[in-house]
Short mmCIF file of C-alpha atoms and ligand atoms in Angstrom, two decimals:
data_model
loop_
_atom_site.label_atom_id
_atom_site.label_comp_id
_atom_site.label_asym_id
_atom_site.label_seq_id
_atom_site.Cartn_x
_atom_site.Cartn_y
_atom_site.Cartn_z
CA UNK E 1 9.87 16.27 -15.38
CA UNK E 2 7.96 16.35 -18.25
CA UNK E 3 7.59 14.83 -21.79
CA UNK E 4 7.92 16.83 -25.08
CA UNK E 5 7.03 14.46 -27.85
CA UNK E 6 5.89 10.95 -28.15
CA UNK E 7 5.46 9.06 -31.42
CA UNK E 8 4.01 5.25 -31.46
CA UNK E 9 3.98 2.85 -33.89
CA UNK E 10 1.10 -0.15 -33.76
CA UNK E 11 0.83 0.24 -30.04
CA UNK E 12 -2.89 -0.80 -28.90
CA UNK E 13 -4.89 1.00 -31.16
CA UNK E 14 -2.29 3.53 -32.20
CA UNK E 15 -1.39 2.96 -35.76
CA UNK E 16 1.19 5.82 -36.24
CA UNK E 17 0.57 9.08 -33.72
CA UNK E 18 3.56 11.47 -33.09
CA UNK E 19 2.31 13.92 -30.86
CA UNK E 20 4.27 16.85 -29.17
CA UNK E 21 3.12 17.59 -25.32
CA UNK E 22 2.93 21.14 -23.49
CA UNK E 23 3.34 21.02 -19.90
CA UNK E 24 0.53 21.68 -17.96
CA UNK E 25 -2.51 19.73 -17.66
CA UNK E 26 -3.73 17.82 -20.46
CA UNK E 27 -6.96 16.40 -20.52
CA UNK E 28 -7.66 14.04 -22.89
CA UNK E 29 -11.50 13.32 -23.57
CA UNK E 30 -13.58 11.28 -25.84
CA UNK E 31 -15.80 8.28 -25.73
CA UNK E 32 -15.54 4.51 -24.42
CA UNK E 33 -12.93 2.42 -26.48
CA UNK E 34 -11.19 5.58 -28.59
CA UNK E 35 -7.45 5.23 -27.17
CA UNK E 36 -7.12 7.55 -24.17
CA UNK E 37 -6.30 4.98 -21.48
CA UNK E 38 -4.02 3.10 -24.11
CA UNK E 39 -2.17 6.69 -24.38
CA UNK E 40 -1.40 6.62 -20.63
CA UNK E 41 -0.54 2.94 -20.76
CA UNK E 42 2.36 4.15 -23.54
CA UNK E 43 3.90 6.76 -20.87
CA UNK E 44 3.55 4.35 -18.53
CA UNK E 45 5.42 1.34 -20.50
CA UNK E 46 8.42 4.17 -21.62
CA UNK E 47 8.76 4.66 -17.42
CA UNK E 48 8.11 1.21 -16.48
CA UNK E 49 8.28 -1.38 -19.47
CA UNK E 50 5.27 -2.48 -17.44
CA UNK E 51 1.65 -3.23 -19.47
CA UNK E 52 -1.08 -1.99 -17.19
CA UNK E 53 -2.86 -4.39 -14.78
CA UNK E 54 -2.23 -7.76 -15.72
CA UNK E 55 -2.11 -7.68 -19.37
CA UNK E 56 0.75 -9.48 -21.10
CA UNK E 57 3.45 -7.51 -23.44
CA UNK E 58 1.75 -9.09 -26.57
CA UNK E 59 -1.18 -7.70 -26.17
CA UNK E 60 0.14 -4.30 -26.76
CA UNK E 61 1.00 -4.42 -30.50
CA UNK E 62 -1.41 -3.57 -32.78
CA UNK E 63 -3.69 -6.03 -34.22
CA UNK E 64 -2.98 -5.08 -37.42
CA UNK E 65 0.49 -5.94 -37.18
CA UNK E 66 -0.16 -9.27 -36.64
CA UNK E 67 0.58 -10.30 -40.02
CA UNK E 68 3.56 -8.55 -40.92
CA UNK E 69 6.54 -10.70 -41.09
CA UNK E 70 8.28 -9.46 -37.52
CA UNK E 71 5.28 -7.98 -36.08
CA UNK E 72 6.04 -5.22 -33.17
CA UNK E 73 5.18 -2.15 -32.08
CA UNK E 74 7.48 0.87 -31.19
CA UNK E 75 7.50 3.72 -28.83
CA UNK E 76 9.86 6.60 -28.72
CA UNK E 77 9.29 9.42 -25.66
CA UNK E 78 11.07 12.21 -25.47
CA UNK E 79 11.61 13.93 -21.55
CA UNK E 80 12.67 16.72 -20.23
CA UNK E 81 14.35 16.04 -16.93
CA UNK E 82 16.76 17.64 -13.98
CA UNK E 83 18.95 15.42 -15.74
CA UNK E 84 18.95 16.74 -18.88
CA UNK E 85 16.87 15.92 -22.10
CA UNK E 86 16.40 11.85 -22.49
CA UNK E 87 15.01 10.10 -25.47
CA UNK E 88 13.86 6.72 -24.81
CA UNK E 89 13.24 4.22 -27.62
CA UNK E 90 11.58 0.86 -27.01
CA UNK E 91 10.72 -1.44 -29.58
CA UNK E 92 8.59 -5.01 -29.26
CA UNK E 93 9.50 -7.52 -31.59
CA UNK E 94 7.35 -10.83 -31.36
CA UNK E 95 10.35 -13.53 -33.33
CA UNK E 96 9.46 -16.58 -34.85
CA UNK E 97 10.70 -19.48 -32.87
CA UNK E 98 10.69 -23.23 -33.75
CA UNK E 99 7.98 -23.54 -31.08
CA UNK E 100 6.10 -20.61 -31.82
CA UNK E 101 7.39 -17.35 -31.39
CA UNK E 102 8.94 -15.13 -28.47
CA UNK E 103 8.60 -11.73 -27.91
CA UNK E 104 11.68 -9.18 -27.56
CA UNK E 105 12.59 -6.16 -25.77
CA UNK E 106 14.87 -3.77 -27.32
CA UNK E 107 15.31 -0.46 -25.60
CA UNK E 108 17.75 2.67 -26.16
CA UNK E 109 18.23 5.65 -24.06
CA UNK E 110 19.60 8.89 -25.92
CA UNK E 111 20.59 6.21 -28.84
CA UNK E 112 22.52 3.60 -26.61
CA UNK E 113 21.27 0.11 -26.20
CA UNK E 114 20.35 -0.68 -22.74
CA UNK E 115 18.79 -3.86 -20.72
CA UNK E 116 15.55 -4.00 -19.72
CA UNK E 117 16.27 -3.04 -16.31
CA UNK E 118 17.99 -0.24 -17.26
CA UNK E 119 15.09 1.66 -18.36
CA UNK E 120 13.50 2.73 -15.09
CA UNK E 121 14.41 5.62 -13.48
CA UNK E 122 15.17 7.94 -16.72
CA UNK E 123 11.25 8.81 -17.04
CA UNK E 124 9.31 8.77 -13.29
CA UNK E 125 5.47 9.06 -13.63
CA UNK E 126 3.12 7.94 -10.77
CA UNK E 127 -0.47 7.18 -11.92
CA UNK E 128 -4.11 6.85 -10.96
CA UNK E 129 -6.35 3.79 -12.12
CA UNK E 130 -9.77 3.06 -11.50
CA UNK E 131 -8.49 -0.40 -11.02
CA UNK E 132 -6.16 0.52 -8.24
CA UNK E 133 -8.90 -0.43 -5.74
CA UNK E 134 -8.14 -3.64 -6.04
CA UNK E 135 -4.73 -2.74 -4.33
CA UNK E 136 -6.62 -2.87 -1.16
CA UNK E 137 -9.28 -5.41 -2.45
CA UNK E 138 -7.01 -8.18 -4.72
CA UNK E 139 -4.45 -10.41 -4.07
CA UNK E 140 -1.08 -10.22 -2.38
CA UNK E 141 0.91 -10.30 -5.71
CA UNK E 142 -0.79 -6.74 -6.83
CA UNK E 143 0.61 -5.32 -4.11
CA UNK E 144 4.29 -7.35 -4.25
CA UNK E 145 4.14 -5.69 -7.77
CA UNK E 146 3.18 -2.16 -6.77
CA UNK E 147 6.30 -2.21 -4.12
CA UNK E 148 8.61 -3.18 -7.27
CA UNK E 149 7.66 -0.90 -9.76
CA UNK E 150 7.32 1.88 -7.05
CA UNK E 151 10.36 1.09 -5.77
CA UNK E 152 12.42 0.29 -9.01
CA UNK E 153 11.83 3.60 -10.69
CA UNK E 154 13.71 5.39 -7.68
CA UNK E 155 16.21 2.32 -5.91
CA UNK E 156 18.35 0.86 -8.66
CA UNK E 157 19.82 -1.78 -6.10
CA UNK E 158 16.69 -2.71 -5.01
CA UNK E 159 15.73 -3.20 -8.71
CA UNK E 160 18.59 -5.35 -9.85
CA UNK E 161 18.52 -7.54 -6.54
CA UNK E 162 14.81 -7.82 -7.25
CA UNK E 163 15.53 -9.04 -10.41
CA UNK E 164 18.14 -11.63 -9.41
CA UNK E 165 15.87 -12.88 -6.51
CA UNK E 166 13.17 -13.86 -9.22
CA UNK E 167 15.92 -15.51 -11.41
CA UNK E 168 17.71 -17.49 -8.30
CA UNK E 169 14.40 -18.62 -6.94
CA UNK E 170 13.42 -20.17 -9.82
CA UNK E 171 16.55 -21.68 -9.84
CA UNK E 172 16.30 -22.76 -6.16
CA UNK E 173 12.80 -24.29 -6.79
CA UNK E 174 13.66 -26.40 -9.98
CA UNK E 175 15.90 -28.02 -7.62
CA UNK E 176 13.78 -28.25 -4.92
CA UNK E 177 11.20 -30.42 -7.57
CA UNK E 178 14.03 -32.66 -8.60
CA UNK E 179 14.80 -33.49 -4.82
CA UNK E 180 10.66 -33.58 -4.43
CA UNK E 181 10.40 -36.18 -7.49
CA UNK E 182 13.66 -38.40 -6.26
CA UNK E 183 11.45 -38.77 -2.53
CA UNK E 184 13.90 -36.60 -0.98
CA UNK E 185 16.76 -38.03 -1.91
CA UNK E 186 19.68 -36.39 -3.11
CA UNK E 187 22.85 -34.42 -2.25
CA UNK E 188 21.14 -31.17 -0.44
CA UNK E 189 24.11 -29.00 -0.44
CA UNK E 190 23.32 -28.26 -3.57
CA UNK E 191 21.08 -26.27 -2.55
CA UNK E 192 23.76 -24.03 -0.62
CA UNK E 193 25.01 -22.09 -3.74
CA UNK E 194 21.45 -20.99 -4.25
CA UNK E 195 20.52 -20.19 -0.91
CA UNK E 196 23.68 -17.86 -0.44
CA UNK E 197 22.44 -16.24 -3.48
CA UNK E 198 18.75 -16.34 -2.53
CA UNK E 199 19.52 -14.81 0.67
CA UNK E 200 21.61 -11.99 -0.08
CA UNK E 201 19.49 -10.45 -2.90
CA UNK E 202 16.69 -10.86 -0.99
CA UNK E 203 18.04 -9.12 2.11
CA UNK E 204 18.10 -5.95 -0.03
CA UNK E 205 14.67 -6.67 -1.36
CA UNK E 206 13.70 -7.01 2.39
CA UNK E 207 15.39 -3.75 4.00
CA UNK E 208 13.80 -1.76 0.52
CA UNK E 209 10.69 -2.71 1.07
CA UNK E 210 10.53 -2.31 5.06
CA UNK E 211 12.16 1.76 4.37
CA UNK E 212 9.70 2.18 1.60
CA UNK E 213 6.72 1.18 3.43
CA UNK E 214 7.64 2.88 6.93
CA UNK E 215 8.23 6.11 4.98
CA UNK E 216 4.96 5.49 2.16
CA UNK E 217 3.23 5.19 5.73
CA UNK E 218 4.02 8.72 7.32
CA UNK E 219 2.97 10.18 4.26
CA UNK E 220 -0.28 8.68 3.66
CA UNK E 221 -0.99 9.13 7.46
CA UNK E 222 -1.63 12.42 7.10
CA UNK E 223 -3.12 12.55 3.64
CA UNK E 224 -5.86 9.59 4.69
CA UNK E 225 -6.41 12.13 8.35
CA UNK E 226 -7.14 15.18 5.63
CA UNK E 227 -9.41 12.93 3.71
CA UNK E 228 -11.06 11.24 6.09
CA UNK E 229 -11.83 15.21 7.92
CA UNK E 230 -9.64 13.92 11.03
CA UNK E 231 -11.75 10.30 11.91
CA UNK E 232 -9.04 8.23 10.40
CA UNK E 233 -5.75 6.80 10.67
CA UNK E 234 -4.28 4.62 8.10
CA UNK E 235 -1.68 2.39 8.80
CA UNK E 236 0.74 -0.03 6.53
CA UNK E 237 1.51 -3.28 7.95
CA UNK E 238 4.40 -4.94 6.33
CA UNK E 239 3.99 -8.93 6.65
CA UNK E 240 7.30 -10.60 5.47
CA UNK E 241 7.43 -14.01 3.90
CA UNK E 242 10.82 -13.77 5.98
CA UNK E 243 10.65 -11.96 8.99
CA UNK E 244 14.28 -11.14 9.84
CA UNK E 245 13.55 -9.20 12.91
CA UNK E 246 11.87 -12.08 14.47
CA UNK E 247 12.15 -15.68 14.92
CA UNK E 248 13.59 -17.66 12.01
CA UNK E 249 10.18 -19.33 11.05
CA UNK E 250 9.68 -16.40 8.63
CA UNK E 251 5.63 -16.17 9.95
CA UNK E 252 5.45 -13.58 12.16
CA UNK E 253 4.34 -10.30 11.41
CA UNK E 254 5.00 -6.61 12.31
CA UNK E 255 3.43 -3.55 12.23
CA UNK E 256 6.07 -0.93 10.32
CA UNK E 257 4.96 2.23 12.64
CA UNK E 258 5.23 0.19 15.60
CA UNK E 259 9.48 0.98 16.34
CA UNK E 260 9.47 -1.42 19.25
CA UNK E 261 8.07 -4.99 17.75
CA UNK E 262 10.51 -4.82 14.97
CA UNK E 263 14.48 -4.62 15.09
CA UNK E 264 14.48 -5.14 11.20
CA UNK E 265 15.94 -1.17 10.81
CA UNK E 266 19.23 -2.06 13.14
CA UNK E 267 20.08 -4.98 11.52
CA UNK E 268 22.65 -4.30 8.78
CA UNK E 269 22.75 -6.52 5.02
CA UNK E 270 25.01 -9.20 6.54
CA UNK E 271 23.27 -9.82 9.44
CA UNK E 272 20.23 -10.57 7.70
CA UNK E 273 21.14 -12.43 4.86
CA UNK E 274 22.97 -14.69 7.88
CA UNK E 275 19.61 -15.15 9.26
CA UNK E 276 18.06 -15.70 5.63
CA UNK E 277 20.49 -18.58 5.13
CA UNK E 278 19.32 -20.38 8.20
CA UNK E 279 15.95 -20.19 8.16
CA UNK E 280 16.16 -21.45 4.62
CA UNK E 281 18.50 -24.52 5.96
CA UNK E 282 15.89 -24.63 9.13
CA UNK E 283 12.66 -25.18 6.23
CA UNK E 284 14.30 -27.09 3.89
CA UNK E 285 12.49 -30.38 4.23
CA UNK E 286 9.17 -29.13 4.05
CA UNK E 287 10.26 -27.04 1.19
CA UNK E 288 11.41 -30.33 -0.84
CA UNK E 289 8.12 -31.53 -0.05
CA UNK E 290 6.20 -28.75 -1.56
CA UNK E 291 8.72 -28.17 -4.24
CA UNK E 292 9.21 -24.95 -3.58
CA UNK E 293 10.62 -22.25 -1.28
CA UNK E 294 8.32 -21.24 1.33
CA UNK E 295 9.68 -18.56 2.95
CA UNK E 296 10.97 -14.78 1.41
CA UNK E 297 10.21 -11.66 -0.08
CA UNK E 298 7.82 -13.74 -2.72
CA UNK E 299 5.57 -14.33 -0.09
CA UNK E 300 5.23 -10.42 1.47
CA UNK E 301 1.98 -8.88 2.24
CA UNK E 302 1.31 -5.28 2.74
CA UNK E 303 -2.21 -4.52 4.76
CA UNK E 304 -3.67 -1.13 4.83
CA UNK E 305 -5.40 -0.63 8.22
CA UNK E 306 -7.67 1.94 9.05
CA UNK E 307 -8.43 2.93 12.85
CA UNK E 308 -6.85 -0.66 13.65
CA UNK E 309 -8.69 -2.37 10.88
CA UNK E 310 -8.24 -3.98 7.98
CA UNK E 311 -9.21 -2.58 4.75
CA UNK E 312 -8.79 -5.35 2.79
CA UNK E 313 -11.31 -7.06 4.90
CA UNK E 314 -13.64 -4.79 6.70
CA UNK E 315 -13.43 -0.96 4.56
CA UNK E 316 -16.44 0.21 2.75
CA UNK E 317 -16.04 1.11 -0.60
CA UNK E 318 -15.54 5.02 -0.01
CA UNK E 319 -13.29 3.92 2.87
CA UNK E 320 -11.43 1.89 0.38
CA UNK E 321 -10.99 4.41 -2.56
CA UNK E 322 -9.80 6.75 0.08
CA UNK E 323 -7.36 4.68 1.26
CA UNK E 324 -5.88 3.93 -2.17
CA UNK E 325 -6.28 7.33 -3.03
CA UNK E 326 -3.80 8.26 0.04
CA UNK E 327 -1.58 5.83 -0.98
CA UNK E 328 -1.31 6.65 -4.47
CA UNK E 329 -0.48 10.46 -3.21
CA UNK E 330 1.90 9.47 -0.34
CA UNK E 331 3.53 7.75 -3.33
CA UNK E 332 4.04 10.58 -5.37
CA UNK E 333 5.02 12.62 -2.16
CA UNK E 334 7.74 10.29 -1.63
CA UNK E 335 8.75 10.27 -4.86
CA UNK E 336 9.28 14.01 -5.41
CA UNK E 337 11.40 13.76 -2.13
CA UNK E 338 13.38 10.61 -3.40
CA UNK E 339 14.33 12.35 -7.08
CA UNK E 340 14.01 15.97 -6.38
CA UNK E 341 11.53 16.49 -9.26
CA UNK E 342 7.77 16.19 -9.60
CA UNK E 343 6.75 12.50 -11.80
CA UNK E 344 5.03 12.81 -14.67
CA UNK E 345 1.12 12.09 -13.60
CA UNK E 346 -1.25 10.13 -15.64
CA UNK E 347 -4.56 10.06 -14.42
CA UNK E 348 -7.25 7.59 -15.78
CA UNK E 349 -10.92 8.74 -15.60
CA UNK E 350 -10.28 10.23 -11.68
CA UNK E 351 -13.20 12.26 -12.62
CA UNK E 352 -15.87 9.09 -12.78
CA UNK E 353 -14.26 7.51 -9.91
CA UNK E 354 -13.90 10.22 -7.13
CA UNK E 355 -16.31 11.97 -5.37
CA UNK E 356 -16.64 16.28 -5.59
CA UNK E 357 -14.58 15.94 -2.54
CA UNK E 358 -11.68 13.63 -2.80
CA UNK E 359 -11.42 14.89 -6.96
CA UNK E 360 -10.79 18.42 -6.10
CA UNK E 361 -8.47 16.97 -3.29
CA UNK E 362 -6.09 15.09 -5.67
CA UNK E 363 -6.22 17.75 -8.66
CA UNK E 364 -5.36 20.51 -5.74
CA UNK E 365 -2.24 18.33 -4.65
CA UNK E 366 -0.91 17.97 -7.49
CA UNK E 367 -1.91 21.44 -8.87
CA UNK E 368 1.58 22.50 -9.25
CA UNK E 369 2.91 19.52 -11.64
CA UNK E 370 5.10 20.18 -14.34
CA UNK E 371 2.84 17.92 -16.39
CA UNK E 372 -0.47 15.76 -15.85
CA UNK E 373 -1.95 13.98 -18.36
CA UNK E 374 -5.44 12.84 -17.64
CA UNK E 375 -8.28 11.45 -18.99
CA UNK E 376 -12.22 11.43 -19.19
CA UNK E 377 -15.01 10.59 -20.90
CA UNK E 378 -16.64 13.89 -19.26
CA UNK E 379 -14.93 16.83 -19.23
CA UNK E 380 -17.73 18.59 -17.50
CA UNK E 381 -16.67 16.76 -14.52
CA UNK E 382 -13.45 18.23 -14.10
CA UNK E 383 -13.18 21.66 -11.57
CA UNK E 384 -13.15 25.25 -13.76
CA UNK E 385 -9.19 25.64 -11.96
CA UNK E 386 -8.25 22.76 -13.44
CA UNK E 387 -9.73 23.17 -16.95
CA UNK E 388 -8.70 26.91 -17.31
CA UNK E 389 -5.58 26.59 -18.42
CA UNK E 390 -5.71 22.86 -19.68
CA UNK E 391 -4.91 21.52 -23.25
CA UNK E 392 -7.94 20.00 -24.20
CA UNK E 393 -7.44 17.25 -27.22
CA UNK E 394 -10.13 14.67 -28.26
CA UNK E 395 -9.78 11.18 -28.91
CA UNK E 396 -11.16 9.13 -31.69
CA UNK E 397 -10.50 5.95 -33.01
CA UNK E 398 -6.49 5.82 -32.27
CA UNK E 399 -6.20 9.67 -33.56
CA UNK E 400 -5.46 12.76 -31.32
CA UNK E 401 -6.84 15.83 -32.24
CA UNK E 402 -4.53 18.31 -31.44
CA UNK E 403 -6.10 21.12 -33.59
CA UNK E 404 -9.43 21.27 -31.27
CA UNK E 405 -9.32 23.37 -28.46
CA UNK E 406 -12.44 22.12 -26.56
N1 ADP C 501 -3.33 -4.55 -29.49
C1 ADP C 501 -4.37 -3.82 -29.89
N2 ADP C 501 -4.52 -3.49 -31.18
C2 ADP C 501 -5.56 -2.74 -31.61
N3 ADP C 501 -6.52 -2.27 -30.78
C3 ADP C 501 -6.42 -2.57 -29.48
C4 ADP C 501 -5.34 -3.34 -28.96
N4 ADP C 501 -5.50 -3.48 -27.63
C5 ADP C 501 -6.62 -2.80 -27.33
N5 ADP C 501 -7.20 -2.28 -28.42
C6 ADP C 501 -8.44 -1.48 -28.55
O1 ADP C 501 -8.13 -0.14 -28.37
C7 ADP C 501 -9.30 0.56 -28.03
C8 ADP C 501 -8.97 1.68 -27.08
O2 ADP C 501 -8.87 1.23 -25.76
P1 ADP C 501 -8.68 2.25 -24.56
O3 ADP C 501 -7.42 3.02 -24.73
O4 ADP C 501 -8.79 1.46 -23.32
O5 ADP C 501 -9.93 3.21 -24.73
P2 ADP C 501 -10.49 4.39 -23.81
O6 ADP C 501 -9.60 4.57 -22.64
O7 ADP C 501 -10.53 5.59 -24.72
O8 ADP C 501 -11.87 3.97 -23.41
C9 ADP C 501 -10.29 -0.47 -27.53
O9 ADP C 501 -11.33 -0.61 -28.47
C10 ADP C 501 -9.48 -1.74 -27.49
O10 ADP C 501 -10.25 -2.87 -27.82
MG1 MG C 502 -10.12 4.15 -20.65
#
């Protein structure tokens, strides 16, 4: 898949750029602060509806728009898919509210008005940060949000029971306060409703994530091996905030490649949402006491071990950027096999962050893209194979020179 034309209006420092896109590599260069990451982060928010990294939607439309009387900012990509041709059209509109103001999605695909959710799955890219380290070196919710959006661009059902776990939970836990701020008191099968719900969406949210990870695993097995010249073995160990396989506590862990500890795979939907329900019933005091619920899919952990050890906690830093690396590749393995089609790739200064080694690795894998879009500061530092045939634009100041060849 690839994309043809993009046009932005007051996104990041984008003013107005339409822009039509070969396919190919394209390596976009220029200094610090000119717009080349914010480029990516626009084919990334068409695919995902997803900022990068932790920023908020707001901070996305253009400063200057800031005074206009509905400010927003508008993207319209235009792909070319196994599917067919898609246009996708997303608009953010920041509304005037009595207590401030509240931004607004609006999104079309091919000129018809969809939700939110809707979105992924039309345009697939996979790409490579500089910040992705901290997928092996930050908190627990980075990597709850890498399963989503990994997972959401390729599993629909996973995505809308994802979606509806977040919404019930919230739910759950406003009543869980209420019962918290009475001293416990209250009728508690009001709770039931909720914990039907709770359970069943996030049996699917369970089961996705367990297949994802056990088949993200045999992928970057091999990929960390090549890496690492044979020394190392990466594992994924998938820690569920509700371990259905095992006792009804929700604590225990198990290792995904290890077939025997977990029975997670046999057990179909119904079975575990069953078991879902009652460990929820089994915690519910001490979740009324904490005000919230302490056991589910909100509360997974994914571990990258290498040779039996954590990453997280014991890698080096090269050990660490190889290990992300491989998992950023096994990624975009697994998604070629889920959609039949190569993502679009967006690469973020690879060249500053990888070694000679692991830099001609990646650009080797994915040498036979229908379209990478990368980035860098120094071109230089980019391998004559992958430069030879490479549309080379510069950057400046929210403007893409299209007209320069080097
Ligand atoms: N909402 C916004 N409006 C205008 N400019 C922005 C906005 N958000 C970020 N910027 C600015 O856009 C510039 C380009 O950022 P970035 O794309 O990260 O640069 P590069 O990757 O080329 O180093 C930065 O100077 C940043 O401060
Ligand atoms: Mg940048």
């Amino acid at each position: 898949m690839r994309l043809s034309h993009l046009s932005l209006t007051y996104f990041r420092n984008y003013a107005r750029l339409e822009l039509n896109l070969p396919p190919g590599v394209i390596v976009l260069y220029g200094n610090n602060a000119q717009g080349k990451t914010s480029l990516l982060e626009a084919v990334y928010y068409l695919a995902t509806s997803r900022a990068l990294h932790a920023t908020s939607d707001r901070q996305l439309i253009n400063w200057l728009a800031k005074d206009d009387p509905i400010p927003h900012a508008r993207l319209v990509g235009e792909a070319e898919t196994q599917q067919g041709k898609k246009r996708i059209e997303l608009t953010l509109l920041t509304e005037k509210t009595a207590r401030g103001s509240r931004l607004k999605k609006e999104i079309r695909i091919n000129g018809i008005s969809r939700r939110v959710m809707d979105l992924l799955g039309h345009m697939t890219v996979v790409l490579f940060l500089p910040q992705d380290l901290a997928l092996v070196e930050g908190s627990p919710s980075l990597r709850r949000r890498y399963l989503n959006i990994t997972l959401c661009q390729t599993d629909p059902d996973y995505c809308r029971a994802v979606n509806q776990y977040e919404k019930v939970l919230s739910q759950r836990n406003a009543l869980l306060r209420q019962f918290q701020e009475q001293g416990g008191r209250g009728d508690r099968s009001l709770l039931t409703f909720w914990d039907e719900q709770l359970a069943q969406h996030g049996a699917t949210v369970v089961a996705g994530r367990y297949r994802f990870i056990r088949e993200l695993e045999r992928e970057a097995r091999e990929i960390q091996r090549d890496l690492s010249g044979e020394h190392e073995t990466l594992r994924l160990r998938y820690q569920p905030g509700f371990d259905a396989a095992a006792a009804t506590d929700g604590q225990m862990s198990f290792d995904v490649a290890d077939m025997g500890v977990s029975t997670l795979p046999q057990l179909p939907p119904k079975e575990i949402t069953k078991r879902f329900v009652a460990a929820l019933h089994a915690c519910v005091s001490r979740d009324i006491a904490r005000g919230m619920t302490t056991i589910g899919p909100q509360r997974d952990e994914l571990r990258l071990l290498v040779n039996g050890h954590d990453l997280g906690l014991y890698g080096s830093r090269g050990q660490n950027r190889t290990g992300v690396l491989a998992l950023k590749l096994a990624e975009l393995a697994w998604m070629r096999e889920k959609t039949g089609e190569w993502p679009i790739l967006l690469l973020d200064e690879v060249a500053a962050e990888l070694d000679h080694y692991r830099r001609s690795y990646l650009l080797e894998r994915i040498g036979q893209a229908e379209q990478v879009i990368l980035t860098t500061t120094e071109p230089d530092l980019l391998p004559a194979e992958t430069l030879v045939d490479a549309t080379r634009w510069r950057v400046t100041d929210g403007t893409i020179d299209t007209a320069l060849a080097s």
